[in-house]
Tab-separated table of C-alpha atoms in Angstrom:
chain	number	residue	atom	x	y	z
C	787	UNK	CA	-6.961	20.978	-15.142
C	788	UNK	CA	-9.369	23.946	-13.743
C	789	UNK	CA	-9.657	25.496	-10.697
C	790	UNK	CA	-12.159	22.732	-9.288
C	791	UNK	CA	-10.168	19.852	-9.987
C	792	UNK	CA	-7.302	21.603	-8.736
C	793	UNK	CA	-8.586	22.060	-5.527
C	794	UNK	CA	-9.957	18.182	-5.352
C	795	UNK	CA	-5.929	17.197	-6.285
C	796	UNK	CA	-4.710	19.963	-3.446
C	797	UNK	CA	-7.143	17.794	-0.660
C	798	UNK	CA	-6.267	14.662	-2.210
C	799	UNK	CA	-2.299	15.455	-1.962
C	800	UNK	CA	-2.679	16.606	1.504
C	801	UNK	CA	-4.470	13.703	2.969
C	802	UNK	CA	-1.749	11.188	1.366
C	803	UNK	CA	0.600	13.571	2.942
C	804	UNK	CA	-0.763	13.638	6.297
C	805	UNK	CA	-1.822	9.670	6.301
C	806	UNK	CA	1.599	8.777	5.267
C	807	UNK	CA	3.860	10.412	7.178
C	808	UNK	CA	1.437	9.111	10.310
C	809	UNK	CA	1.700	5.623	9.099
C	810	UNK	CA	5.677	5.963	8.039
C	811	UNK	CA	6.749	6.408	11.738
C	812	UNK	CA	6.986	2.891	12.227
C	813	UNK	CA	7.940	1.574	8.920
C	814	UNK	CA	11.322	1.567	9.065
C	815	UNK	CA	11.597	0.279	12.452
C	816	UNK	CA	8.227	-2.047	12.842
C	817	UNK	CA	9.909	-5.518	12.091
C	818	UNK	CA	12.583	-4.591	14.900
C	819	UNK	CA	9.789	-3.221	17.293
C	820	UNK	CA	8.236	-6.878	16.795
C	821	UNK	CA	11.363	-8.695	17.487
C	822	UNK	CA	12.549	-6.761	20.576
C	823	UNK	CA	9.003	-7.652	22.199
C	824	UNK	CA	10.141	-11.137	22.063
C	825	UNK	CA	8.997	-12.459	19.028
C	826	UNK	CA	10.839	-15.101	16.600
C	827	UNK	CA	11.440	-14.081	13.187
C	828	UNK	CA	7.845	-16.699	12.395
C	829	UNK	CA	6.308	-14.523	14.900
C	830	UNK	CA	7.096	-11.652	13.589
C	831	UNK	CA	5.748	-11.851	10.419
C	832	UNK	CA	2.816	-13.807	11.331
C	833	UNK	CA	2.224	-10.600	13.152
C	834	UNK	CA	2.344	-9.062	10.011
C	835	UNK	CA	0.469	-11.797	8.383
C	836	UNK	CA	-2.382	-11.525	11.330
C	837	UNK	CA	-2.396	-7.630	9.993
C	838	UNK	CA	-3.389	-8.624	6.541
C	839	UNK	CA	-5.882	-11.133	7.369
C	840	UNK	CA	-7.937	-8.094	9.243
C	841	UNK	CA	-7.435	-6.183	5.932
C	842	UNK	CA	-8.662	-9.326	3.897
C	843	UNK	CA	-11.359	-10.215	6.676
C	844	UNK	CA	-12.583	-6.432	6.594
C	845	UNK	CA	-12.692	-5.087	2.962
C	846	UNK	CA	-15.663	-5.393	1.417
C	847	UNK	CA	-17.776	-4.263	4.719
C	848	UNK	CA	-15.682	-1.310	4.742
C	849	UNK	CA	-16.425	-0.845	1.212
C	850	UNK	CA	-19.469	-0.801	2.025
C	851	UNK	CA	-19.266	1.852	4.556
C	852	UNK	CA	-17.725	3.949	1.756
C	853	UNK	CA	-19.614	3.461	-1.424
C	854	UNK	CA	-22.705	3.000	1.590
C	855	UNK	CA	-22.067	6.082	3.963
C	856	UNK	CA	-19.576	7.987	2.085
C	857	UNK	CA	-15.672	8.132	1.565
C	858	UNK	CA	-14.938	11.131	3.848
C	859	UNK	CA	-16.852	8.734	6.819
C	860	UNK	CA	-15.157	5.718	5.871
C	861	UNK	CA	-11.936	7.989	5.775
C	862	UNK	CA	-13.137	9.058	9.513
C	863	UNK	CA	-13.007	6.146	10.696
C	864	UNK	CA	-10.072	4.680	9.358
C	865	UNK	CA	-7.730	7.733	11.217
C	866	UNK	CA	-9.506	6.627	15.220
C	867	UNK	CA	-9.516	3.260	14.296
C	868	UNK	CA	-5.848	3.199	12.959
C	869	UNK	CA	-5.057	5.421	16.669
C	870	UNK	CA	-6.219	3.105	18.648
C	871	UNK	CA	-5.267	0.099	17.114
C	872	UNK	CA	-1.482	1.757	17.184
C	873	UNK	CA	-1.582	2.727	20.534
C	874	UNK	CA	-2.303	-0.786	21.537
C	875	UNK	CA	0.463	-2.134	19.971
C	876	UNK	CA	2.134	0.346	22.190
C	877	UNK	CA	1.023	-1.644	25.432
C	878	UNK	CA	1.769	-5.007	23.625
C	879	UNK	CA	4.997	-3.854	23.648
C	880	UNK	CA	5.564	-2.426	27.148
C	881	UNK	CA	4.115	-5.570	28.664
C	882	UNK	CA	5.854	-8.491	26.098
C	883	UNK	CA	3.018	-9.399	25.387
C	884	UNK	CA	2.191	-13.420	24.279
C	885	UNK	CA	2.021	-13.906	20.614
C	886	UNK	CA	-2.073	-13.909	20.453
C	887	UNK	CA	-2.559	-10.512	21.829
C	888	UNK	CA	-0.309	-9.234	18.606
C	889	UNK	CA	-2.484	-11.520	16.551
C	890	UNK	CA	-5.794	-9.724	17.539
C	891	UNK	CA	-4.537	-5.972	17.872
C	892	UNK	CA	-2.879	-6.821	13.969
C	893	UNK	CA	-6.845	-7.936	13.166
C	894	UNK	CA	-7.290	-4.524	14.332
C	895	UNK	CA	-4.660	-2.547	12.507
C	896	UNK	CA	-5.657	-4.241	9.110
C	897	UNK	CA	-9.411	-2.827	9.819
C	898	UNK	CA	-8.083	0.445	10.370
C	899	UNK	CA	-6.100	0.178	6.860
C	900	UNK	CA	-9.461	-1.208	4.837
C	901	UNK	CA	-11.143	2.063	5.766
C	902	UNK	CA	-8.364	3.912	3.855
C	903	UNK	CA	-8.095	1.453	0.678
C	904	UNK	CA	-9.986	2.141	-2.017
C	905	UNK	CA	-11.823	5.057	0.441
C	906	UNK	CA	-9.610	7.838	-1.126
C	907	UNK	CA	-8.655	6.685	-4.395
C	908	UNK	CA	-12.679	6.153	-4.935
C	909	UNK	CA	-12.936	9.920	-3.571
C	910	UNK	CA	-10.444	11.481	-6.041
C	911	UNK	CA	-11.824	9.793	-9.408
C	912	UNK	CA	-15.205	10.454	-9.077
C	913	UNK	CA	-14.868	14.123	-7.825
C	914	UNK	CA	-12.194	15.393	-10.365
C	915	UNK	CA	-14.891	13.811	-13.252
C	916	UNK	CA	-17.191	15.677	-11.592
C	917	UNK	CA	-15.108	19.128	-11.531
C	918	UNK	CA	-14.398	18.472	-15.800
C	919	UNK	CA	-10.930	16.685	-15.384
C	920	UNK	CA	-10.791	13.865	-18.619
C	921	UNK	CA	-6.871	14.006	-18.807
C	922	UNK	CA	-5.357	10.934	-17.672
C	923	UNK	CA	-5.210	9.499	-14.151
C	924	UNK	CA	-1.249	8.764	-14.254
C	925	UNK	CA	-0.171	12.130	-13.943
C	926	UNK	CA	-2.755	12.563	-10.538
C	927	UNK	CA	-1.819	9.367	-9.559
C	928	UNK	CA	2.169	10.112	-9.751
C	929	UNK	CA	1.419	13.276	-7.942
C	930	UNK	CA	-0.097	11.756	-5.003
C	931	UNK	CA	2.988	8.629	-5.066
C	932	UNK	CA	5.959	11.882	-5.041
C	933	UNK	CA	3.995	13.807	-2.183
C	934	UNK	CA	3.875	10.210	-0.443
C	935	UNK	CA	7.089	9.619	-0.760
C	936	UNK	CA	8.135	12.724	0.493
C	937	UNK	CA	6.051	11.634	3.582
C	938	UNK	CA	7.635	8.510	3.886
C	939	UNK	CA	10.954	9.620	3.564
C	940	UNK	CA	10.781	12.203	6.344
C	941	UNK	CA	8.493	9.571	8.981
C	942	UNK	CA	10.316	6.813	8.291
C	943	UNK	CA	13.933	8.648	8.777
C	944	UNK	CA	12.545	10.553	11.645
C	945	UNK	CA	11.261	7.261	12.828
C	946	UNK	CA	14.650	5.381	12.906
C	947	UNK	CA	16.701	8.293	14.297
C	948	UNK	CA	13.822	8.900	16.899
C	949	UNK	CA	13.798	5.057	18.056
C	950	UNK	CA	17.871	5.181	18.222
C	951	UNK	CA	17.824	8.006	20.086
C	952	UNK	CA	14.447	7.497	22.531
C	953	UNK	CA	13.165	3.461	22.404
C	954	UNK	CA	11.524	1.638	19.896
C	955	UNK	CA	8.272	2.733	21.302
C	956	UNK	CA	8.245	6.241	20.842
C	957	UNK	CA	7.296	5.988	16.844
C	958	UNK	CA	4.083	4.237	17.485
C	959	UNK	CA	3.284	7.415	19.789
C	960	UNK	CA	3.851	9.914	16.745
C	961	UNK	CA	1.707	7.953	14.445
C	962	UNK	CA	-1.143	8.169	17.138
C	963	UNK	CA	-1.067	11.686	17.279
C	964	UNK	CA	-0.829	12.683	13.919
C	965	UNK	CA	-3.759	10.371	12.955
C	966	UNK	CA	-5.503	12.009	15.457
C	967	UNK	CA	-4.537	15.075	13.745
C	968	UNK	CA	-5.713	14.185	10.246
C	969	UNK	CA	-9.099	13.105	11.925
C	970	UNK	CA	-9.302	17.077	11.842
C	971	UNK	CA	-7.865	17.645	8.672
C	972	UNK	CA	-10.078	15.541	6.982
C	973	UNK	CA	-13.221	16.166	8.798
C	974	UNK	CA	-12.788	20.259	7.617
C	975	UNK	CA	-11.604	19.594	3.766
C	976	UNK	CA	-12.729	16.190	2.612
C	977	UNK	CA	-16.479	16.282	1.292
C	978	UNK	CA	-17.785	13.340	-1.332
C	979	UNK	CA	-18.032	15.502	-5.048
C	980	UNK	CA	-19.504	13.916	-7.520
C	981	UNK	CA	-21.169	10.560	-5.925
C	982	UNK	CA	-24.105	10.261	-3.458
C	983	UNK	CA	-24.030	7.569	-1.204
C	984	UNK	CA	-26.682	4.685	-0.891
C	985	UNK	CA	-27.761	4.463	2.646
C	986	UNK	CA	-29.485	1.030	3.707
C	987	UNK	CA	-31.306	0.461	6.592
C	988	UNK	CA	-30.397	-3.503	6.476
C	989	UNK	CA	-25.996	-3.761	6.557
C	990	UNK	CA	-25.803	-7.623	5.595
C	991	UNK	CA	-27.908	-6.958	2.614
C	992	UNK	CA	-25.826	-4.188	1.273
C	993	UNK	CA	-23.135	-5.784	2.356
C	994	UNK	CA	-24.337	-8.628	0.144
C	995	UNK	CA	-25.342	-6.285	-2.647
C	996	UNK	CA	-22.255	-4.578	-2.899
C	997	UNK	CA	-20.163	-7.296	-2.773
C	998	UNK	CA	-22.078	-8.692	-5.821
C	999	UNK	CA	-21.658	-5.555	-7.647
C	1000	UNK	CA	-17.862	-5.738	-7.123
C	1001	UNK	CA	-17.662	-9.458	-8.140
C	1002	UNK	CA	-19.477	-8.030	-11.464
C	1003	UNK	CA	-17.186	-5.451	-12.270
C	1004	UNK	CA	-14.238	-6.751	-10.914
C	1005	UNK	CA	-13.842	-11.128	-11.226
C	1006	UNK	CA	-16.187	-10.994	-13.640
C	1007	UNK	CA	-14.461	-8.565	-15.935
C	1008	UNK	CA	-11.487	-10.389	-17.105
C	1009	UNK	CA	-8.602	-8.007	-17.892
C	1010	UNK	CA	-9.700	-6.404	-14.203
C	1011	UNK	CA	-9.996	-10.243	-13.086
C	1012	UNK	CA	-6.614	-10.841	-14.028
C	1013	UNK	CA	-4.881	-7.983	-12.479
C	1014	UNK	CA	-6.442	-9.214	-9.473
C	1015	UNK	CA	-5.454	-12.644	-9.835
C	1016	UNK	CA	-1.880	-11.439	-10.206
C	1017	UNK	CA	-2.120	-8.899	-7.282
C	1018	UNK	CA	-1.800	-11.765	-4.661
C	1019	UNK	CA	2.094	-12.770	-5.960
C	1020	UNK	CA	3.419	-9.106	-5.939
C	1021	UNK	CA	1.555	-7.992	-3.331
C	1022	UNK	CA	2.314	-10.467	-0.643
C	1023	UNK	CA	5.913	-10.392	-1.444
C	1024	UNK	CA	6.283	-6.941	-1.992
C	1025	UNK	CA	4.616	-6.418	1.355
C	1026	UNK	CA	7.518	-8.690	3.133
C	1027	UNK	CA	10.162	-7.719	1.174
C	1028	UNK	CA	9.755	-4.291	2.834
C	1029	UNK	CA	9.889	-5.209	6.478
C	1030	UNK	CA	12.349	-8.108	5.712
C	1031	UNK	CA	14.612	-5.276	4.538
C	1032	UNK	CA	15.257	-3.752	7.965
C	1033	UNK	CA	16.939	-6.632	9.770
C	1034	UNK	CA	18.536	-7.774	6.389
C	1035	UNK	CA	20.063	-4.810	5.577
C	1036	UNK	CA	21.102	-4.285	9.688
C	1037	UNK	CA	23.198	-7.710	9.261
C	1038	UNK	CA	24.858	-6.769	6.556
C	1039	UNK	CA	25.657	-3.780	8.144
C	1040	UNK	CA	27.138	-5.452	11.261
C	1041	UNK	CA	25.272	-3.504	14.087
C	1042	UNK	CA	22.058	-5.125	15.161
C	1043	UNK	CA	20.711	-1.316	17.296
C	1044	UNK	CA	21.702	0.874	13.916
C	1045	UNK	CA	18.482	1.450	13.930
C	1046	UNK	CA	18.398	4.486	11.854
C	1047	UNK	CA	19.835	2.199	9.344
C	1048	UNK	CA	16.969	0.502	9.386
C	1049	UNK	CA	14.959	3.389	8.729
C	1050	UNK	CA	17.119	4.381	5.666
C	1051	UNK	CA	15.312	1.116	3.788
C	1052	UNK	CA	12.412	2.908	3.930
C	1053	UNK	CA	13.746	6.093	2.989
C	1054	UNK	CA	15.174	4.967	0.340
C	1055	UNK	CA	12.173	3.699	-0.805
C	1056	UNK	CA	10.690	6.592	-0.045
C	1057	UNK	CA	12.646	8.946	-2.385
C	1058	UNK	CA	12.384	5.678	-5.126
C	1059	UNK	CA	8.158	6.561	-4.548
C	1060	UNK	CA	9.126	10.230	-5.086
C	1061	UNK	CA	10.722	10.024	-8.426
C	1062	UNK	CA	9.165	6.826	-9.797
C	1063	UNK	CA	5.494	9.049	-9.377
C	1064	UNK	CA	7.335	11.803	-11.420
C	1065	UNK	CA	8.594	9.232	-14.376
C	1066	UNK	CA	5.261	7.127	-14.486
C	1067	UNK	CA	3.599	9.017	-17.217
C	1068	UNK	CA	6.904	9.236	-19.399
C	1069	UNK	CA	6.952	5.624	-18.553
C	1070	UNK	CA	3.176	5.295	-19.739
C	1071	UNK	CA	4.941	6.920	-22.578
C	1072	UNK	CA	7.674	4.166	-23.758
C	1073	UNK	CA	4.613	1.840	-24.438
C	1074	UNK	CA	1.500	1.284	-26.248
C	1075	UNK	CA	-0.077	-0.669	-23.615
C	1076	UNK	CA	-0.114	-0.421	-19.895
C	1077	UNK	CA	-0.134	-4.166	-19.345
C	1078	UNK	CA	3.662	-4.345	-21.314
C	1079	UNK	CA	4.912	-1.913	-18.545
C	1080	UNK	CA	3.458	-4.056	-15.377
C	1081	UNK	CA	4.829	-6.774	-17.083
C	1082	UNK	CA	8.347	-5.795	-17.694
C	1083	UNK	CA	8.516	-4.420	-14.208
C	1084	UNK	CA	7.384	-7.590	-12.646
C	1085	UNK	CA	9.728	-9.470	-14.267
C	1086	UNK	CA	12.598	-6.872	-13.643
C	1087	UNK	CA	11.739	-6.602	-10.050
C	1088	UNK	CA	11.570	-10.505	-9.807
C	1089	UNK	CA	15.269	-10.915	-11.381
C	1090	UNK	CA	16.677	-8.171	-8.594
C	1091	UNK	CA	14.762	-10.034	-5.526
C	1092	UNK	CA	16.608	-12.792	-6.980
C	1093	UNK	CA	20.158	-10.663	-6.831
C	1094	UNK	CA	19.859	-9.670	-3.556
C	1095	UNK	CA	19.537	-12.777	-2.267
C	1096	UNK	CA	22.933	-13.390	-3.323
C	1097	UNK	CA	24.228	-10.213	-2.478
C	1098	UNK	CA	26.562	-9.836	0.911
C	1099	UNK	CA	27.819	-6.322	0.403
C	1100	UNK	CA	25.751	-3.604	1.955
C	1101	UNK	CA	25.854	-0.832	-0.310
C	1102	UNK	CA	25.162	-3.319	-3.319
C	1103	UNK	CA	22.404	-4.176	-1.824
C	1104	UNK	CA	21.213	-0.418	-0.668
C	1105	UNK	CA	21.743	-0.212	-4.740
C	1106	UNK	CA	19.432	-3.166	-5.986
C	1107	UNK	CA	16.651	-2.150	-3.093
C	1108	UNK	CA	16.743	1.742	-4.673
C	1109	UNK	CA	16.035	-0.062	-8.366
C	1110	UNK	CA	13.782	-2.323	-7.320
C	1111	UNK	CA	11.888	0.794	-5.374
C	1112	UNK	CA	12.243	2.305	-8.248
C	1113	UNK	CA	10.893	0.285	-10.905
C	1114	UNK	CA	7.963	-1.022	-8.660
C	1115	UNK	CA	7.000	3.383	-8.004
C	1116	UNK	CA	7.127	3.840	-11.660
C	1117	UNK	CA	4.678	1.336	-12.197
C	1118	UNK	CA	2.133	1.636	-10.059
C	1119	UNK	CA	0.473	4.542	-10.741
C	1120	UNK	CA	-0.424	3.072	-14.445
C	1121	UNK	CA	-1.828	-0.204	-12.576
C	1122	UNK	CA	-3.737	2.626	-10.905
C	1123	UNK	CA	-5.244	4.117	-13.633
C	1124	UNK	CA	-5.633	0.512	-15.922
C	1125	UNK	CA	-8.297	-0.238	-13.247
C	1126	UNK	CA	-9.933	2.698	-12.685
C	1127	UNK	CA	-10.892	3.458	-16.527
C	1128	UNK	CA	-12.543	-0.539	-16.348
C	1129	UNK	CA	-14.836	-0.080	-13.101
C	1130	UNK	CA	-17.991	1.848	-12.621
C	1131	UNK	CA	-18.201	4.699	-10.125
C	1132	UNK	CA	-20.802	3.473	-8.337
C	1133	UNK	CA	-19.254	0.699	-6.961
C	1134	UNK	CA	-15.231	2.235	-7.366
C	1135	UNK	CA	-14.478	1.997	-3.528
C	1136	UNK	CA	-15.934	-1.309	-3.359
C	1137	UNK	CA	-14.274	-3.021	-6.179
C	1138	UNK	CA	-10.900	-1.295	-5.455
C	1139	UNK	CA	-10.950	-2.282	-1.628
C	1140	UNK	CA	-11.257	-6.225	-3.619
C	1141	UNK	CA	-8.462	-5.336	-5.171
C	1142	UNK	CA	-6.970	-4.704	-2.217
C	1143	UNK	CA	-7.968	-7.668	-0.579
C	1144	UNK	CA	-6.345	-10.101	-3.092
C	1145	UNK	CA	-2.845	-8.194	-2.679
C	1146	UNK	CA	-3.740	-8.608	0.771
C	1147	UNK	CA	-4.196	-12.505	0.697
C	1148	UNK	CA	-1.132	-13.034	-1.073
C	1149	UNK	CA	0.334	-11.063	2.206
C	1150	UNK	CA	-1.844	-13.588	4.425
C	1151	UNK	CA	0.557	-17.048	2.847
C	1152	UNK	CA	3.738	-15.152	1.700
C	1153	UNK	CA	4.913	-13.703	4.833
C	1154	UNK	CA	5.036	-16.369	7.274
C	1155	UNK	CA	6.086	-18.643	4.170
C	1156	UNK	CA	9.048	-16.677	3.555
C	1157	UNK	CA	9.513	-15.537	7.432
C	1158	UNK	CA	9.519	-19.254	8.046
C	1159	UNK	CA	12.404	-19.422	5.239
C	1160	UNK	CA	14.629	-16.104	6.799
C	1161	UNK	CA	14.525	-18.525	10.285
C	1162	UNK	CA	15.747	-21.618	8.257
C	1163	UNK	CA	18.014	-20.198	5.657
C	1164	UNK	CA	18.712	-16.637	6.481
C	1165	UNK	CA	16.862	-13.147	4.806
C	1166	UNK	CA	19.145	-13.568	1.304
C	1167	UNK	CA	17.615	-16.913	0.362
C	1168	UNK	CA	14.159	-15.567	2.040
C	1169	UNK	CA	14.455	-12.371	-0.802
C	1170	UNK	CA	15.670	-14.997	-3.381
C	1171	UNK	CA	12.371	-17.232	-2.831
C	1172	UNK	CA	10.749	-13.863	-3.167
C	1173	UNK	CA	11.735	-13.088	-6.322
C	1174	UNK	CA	10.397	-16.407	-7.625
C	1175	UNK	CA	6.984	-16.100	-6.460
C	1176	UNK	CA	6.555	-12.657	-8.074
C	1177	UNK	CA	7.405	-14.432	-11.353
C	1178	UNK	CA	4.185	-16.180	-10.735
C	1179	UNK	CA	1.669	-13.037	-11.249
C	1180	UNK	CA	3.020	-12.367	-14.819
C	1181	UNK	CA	1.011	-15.287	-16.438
C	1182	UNK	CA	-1.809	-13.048	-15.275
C	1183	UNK	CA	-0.820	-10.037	-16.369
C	1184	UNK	CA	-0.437	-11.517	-19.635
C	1185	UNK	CA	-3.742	-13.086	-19.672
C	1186	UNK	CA	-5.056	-9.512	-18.990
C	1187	UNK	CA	-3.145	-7.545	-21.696
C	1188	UNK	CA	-4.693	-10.399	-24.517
C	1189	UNK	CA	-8.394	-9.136	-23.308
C	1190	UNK	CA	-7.207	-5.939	-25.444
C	1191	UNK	CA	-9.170	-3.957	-23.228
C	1192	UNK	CA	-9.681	-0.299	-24.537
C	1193	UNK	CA	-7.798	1.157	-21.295
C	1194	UNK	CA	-5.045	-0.974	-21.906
C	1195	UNK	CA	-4.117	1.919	-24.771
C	1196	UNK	CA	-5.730	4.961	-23.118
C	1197	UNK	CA	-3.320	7.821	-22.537
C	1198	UNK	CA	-0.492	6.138	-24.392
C	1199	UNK	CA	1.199	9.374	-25.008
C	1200	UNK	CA	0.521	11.765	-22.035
C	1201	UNK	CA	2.259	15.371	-21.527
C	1202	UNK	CA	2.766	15.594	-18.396
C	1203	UNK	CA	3.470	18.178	-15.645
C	1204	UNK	CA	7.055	17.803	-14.193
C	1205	UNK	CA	6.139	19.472	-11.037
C	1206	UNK	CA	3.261	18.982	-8.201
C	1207	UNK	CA	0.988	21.563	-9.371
C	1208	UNK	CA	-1.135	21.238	-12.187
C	1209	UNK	CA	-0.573	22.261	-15.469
């Protein structure tokens, strides 16, 4: 890696630093937040639900914006956005607010997020093949997952032992200002390398446009179309198996206002995002394909969903979340780079923010499904029904890896760096 594409790696690491220990804040303590406002467990995580349908709702326009006006401005945008959308919830809060007003301002939260997906990622491809960098994209990737778990670990522990020791309010104020923060960060370092945006003068019709060029290289292709397909089933219930966690793992515990126990799911994830970025390109390693690695992870992280619903001892079940972190961080980085070596650049923002927006309709059904389920049954059969809807995206996944696409087998045996810095 040269000097050039070390310095696009340095800006890229910081702004997943900064944006993630913003967002982290409230991670570990967000489903409790929700809850002490008055909301029922269906409530809750329709919230949540209401959160993704603004990111489903919202991400090709803001695609647009990026692959339209540039990344750094869609990246602009997404930190004032994100503030004020936060802050809001703030007030929802103070006043106990009726379920619709969390409905709306979660519309608004999910915009804020679309300006960020794909935004960044788009941003760091394109400008390290600009500065010369051809080595493979798991290595950057993992970089950027360790430095964000770092992040997570210290906002979503600070967050817990902050709300515990303040109110549950007072996390949702750090992640304002340290947005507000980044706004400044990023508007000094970030600058789009390597791809020139395509003003237009009329936004439906590059709205349109785009979103035709995404459907080209994205459902159109099929091992890309599959990935997709299969992103709606891990997605969704990887995105409630996170905030189901924290009241889970605070009834096994036995104290309802342990709050900062609650934030130790996160962290624990956290330090599982740390270490799984460092093993995913000795992971990459073990197999000749990417697709064989997303599929035995799926299935692995299906079977422990499946233990913990049937798990009623705390620490076991602190055990099966850090594997199932684990395996899931290991992973992702190489579903990372299996899509980015099958899209153009021109459109990269565009067709990863549909990417995004497929996980994030799976989020839009499975969360108030399996909320619904936690109010019925209890969280342990809610993580159990979990597990068997992930099962469902590995048909795709298989149906991608017999396209025998030629990044399926790229960078089957990386040498990677064991540290942050570049080799």
């Amino acid at each position: 890696m040269n000097a050039a594409a070390r310095k696009i790696q340095r800006i890229y690491l910081t702004l997943t630093l900064g944006n993630t220990l913003a967002a982290s804040f409230i991670w570990g303590v967000n489903t409790l937040f929700l809850l002490d406002a008055g909301l029922s467990n269906f409530e809750a995580f329709a919230a949540n639900a209401f959160f993704t349908v603004g990111m489903v709702l919202f991400e090709v326009p803001t695609g647009v914006v990026a692959d339209g006006w540039g990344r750094r401005a869609s990246f602009l945008l997404g930190t004032v956005t994100l503030a004020v959308s936060t802050y809001f919830y703030y007030v929802l809060w103070q006043l106990h607010a009726p379920f619709w007003a969390w409905a709306v301002v979660s519309v608004l939260l999910g915009l804020g997020f679309t300006f960020f997906s794909g935004a960044v990622e788009a941003w760091l491809v394109d400008a390290l093949r600009f500065s010369g960098y051809d080595g493979g994209l798991e290595a950057v990737f993992g970089r950027g997952l360790m430095v964000s778990g770092v992040a997570m670990f210290i906002g979503s522990s600070a967050g817990g032992v902050i709300a515990q020791a303040t109110n549950l309010g007072v996390p949702f104020l750090l992640r304002v200002g340290v947005l507000l923060a980044m706004f400044g960060v990023a508007f000094g370092l970030m600058r789009d390398v390597g791809f020139t945006p395509e003003r237009s003068t009329h936004p439906l019709r590059a709205t349109r446009a785009v979103l035709t060029a995404s459907i080209e290289g994205g459902l159109k292709n099929p091992p890309v179309r599959y990935v997709m397909l299969a992103a709606p089933f891990s997605a969704g219930v990887g995105i409630y198996v996170f905030y189901a966690l924290q009241p889970y793992l605070l009834e096994l515990f036995g104290d309802p206002h342990a709050y900062s126990v609650a934030g130790l799911a996160a962290a624990i994830v956290a330090v599982a995002q740390v270490i799984g970025g460092w093993l995913a390109p000795y992971a990459r390693g073990l197999f000749r394909k990417r697709t064989s690695l997303l599929i035995v992870s799926g299935i692995l992280g299906a079977v422990i969903l499946f233990a913990l619903g049937f798990t009623n001892v705390f620490w076991l079940a602190l055990v099966l979340l850090t594997v199932w972190a684990l395996i899931g961080s290991a992973a992702a980085p190489v579903r990372q780079a299996y899509i980015n070596d099958m899209i153009p650049s021109k459109q990269r923002a565009t067709v990863l923010s549909f990417d995004s927006l497929m996980g994030s309709s799976g989020g839009v059904v499975v969360q108030p499904l399996l909320g619904r389920g936690a109010d019925l049954y209890g969280y342990p059969a809610s993580l159990a029904i979990g597990g068997v809807i992930e099962m469902l995206a590995i048909p795709f996944l298989l149906a991608s890896r017999r396209q025998a696409a030629v990044a399926d087998e790229a960078n089957a045996s990386p040498k990677p760096s064991t540290g942050l810095t570049s080799p």
